[in-house]
């Protein structure tokens, strides 16, 4: 298990990032394929984006929700409730660290 860095002291302090292996064949790669399949199935399905003519923002929100829900339901990822509730705030914009 990866050791998590400490939470920032205040809301606007930068969040230390955990290095993630994103190469083909990595655990992350397997999770993105699984999550992507769930999101795509939702988008193209009868209750999804194309059927409902959703806006781009609604498509993104729905696809992310469906992908995360699928991974959580499979028990492949967990929500760290203690960390989430102890955080002084959550950064909404992701700092790009690579391709």
PDB file of C-alpha atoms in Angstrom:
ATOM      1  CA  UNK A   1       0.000   0.000   0.000  1.00  0.00           C
ATOM      2  CA  UNK A   2       1.200   3.502  -0.817  1.00  0.00           C
ATOM      3  CA  UNK A   3       1.916   5.746   2.152  1.00  0.00           C
ATOM      4  CA  UNK A   4      -0.196   8.884   1.982  1.00  0.00           C
ATOM      5  CA  UNK A   5       1.421  12.284   2.521  1.00  0.00           C
ATOM      6  CA  UNK A   6       0.080  14.506   5.279  1.00  0.00           C
ATOM      7  CA  UNK A   7      -2.891  16.718   4.538  1.00  0.00           C
ATOM      8  CA  UNK A   8      -2.183  20.403   3.935  1.00  0.00           C
ATOM      9  CA  UNK A   9      -2.480  22.641   7.004  1.00  0.00           C
ATOM     10  CA  UNK A  10      -4.972  25.049   5.426  1.00  0.00           C
ATOM     11  CA  UNK A  11      -7.421  25.142   2.553  1.00  0.00           C
ATOM     12  CA  UNK A  12      -5.205  26.919   0.022  1.00  0.00           C
ATOM     13  CA  UNK A  13      -1.967  25.069   0.769  1.00  0.00           C
ATOM     14  CA  UNK A  14      -0.834  22.712  -2.010  1.00  0.00           C
ATOM     15  CA  UNK A  15      -1.716  19.039  -1.710  1.00  0.00           C
ATOM     16  CA  UNK A  16       1.256  16.679  -1.936  1.00  0.00           C
ATOM     17  CA  UNK A  17       0.682  14.151  -4.716  1.00  0.00           C
ATOM     18  CA  UNK A  18       1.209  10.400  -4.591  1.00  0.00           C
ATOM     19  CA  UNK A  19       3.234   9.062  -7.531  1.00  0.00           C
ATOM     20  CA  UNK A  20       1.149   6.727  -9.708  1.00  0.00           C
ATOM     21  CA  UNK A  21       2.428   4.238 -12.297  1.00  0.00           C
ATOM     22  CA  UNK A  22       0.257   4.878 -15.371  1.00  0.00           C
ATOM     23  CA  UNK A  23       2.115   2.626 -17.814  1.00  0.00           C
ATOM     24  CA  UNK A  24       0.357  -0.060 -19.843  1.00  0.00           C
ATOM     25  CA  UNK A  25      -0.180  -3.149 -17.710  1.00  0.00           C
ATOM     26  CA  UNK A  26      -0.102  -1.227 -14.407  1.00  0.00           C
ATOM     27  CA  UNK A  27      -2.901  -1.466 -11.860  1.00  0.00           C
ATOM     28  CA  UNK A  28      -3.917   2.075 -12.797  1.00  0.00           C
ATOM     29  CA  UNK A  29      -4.141   1.037 -16.462  1.00  0.00           C
ATOM     30  CA  UNK A  30      -6.495  -1.829 -15.535  1.00  0.00           C
ATOM     31  CA  UNK A  31      -8.664   0.478 -13.437  1.00  0.00           C
ATOM     32  CA  UNK A  32      -8.930   3.105 -16.179  1.00  0.00           C
ATOM     33  CA  UNK A  33      -9.991   0.456 -18.704  1.00  0.00           C
ATOM     34  CA  UNK A  34     -12.663  -0.833 -16.316  1.00  0.00           C
ATOM     35  CA  UNK A  35     -13.872   2.657 -15.390  1.00  0.00           C
ATOM     36  CA  UNK A  36     -13.771   3.786 -19.016  1.00  0.00           C
ATOM     37  CA  UNK A  37     -15.909   0.849 -20.101  1.00  0.00           C
ATOM     38  CA  UNK A  38     -18.515   1.685 -17.425  1.00  0.00           C
ATOM     39  CA  UNK A  39     -18.547   5.361 -18.433  1.00  0.00           C
ATOM     40  CA  UNK A  40     -18.796   4.580 -22.142  1.00  0.00           C
ATOM     41  CA  UNK A  41     -21.604   2.079 -21.595  1.00  0.00           C
ATOM     42  CA  UNK A  42     -23.492   4.708 -19.598  1.00  0.00           C
ATOM     43  CA  UNK A  43     -22.913   7.415 -22.230  1.00  0.00           C
ATOM     44  CA  UNK A  44     -24.108   5.223 -25.091  1.00  0.00           C
ATOM     45  CA  UNK A  45     -26.883   3.441 -23.165  1.00  0.00           C
ATOM     46  CA  UNK A  46     -30.601   4.243 -23.025  1.00  0.00           C
ATOM     47  CA  UNK A  47     -30.210   6.428 -19.913  1.00  0.00           C
ATOM     48  CA  UNK A  48     -26.987   8.074 -21.030  1.00  0.00           C
ATOM     49  CA  UNK A  49     -25.697  11.199 -22.644  1.00  0.00           C
ATOM     50  CA  UNK A  50     -26.603  10.525 -26.257  1.00  0.00           C
ATOM     51  CA  UNK A  51     -30.122   9.354 -25.469  1.00  0.00           C
ATOM     52  CA  UNK A  52     -30.826  12.425 -23.359  1.00  0.00           C
ATOM     53  CA  UNK A  53     -28.937  15.032 -25.400  1.00  0.00           C
ATOM     54  CA  UNK A  54     -26.932  16.165 -22.386  1.00  0.00           C
ATOM     55  CA  UNK A  55     -24.527  19.091 -22.324  1.00  0.00           C
ATOM     56  CA  UNK A  56     -20.785  18.424 -22.221  1.00  0.00           C
ATOM     57  CA  UNK A  57     -20.666  19.262 -18.495  1.00  0.00           C
ATOM     58  CA  UNK A  58     -23.493  16.798 -17.807  1.00  0.00           C
ATOM     59  CA  UNK A  59     -21.738  14.140 -19.896  1.00  0.00           C
ATOM     60  CA  UNK A  60     -18.485  14.570 -17.967  1.00  0.00           C
ATOM     61  CA  UNK A  61     -20.220  14.576 -14.574  1.00  0.00           C
ATOM     62  CA  UNK A  62     -22.297  11.509 -15.479  1.00  0.00           C
ATOM     63  CA  UNK A  63     -19.372   9.563 -16.912  1.00  0.00           C
ATOM     64  CA  UNK A  64     -17.123  10.290 -13.924  1.00  0.00           C
ATOM     65  CA  UNK A  65     -19.925   9.366 -11.524  1.00  0.00           C
ATOM     66  CA  UNK A  66     -20.641   6.109 -13.328  1.00  0.00           C
ATOM     67  CA  UNK A  67     -16.951   5.160 -13.530  1.00  0.00           C
ATOM     68  CA  UNK A  68     -16.251   5.884  -9.850  1.00  0.00           C
ATOM     69  CA  UNK A  69     -19.443   4.163  -8.728  1.00  0.00           C
ATOM     70  CA  UNK A  70     -18.520   1.059 -10.735  1.00  0.00           C
ATOM     71  CA  UNK A  71     -15.040   0.865  -9.175  1.00  0.00           C
ATOM     72  CA  UNK A  72     -16.430   1.439  -5.677  1.00  0.00           C
ATOM     73  CA  UNK A  73     -19.138  -1.197  -6.113  1.00  0.00           C
ATOM     74  CA  UNK A  74     -16.534  -3.720  -7.269  1.00  0.00           C
ATOM     75  CA  UNK A  75     -14.424  -2.944  -4.196  1.00  0.00           C
ATOM     76  CA  UNK A  76     -11.465  -1.944  -6.372  1.00  0.00           C
ATOM     77  CA  UNK A  77     -11.144   1.491  -4.766  1.00  0.00           C
ATOM     78  CA  UNK A  78     -12.082   2.792  -1.314  1.00  0.00           C
ATOM     79  CA  UNK A  79     -13.021   6.196   0.025  1.00  0.00           C
ATOM     80  CA  UNK A  80     -10.718   7.286   2.830  1.00  0.00           C
ATOM     81  CA  UNK A  81     -13.453   8.780   5.031  1.00  0.00           C
ATOM     82  CA  UNK A  82     -11.030   9.884   7.747  1.00  0.00           C
ATOM     83  CA  UNK A  83      -8.818  11.738   5.269  1.00  0.00           C
ATOM     84  CA  UNK A  84     -11.777  13.228   3.415  1.00  0.00           C
ATOM     85  CA  UNK A  85     -13.381  14.539   6.601  1.00  0.00           C
ATOM     86  CA  UNK A  86     -10.090  15.795   8.072  1.00  0.00           C
ATOM     87  CA  UNK A  87      -9.140  17.768   4.958  1.00  0.00           C
ATOM     88  CA  UNK A  88      -9.340  21.563   5.269  1.00  0.00           C
ATOM     89  CA  UNK A  89     -10.865  21.614   1.785  1.00  0.00           C
ATOM     90  CA  UNK A  90     -10.460  19.717  -1.454  1.00  0.00           C
ATOM     91  CA  UNK A  91      -8.695  21.109  -4.520  1.00  0.00           C
ATOM     92  CA  UNK A  92     -11.177  21.178  -7.386  1.00  0.00           C
ATOM     93  CA  UNK A  93      -8.666  21.719 -10.182  1.00  0.00           C
ATOM     94  CA  UNK A  94      -6.084  19.031 -10.842  1.00  0.00           C
ATOM     95  CA  UNK A  95      -2.500  20.168 -11.327  1.00  0.00           C
ATOM     96  CA  UNK A  96      -1.181  18.431 -14.429  1.00  0.00           C
ATOM     97  CA  UNK A  97       1.942  16.435 -13.679  1.00  0.00           C
ATOM     98  CA  UNK A  98       2.503  14.759 -17.018  1.00  0.00           C
ATOM     99  CA  UNK A  99       0.868  13.504 -20.192  1.00  0.00           C
TER     100      UNK A  99
END
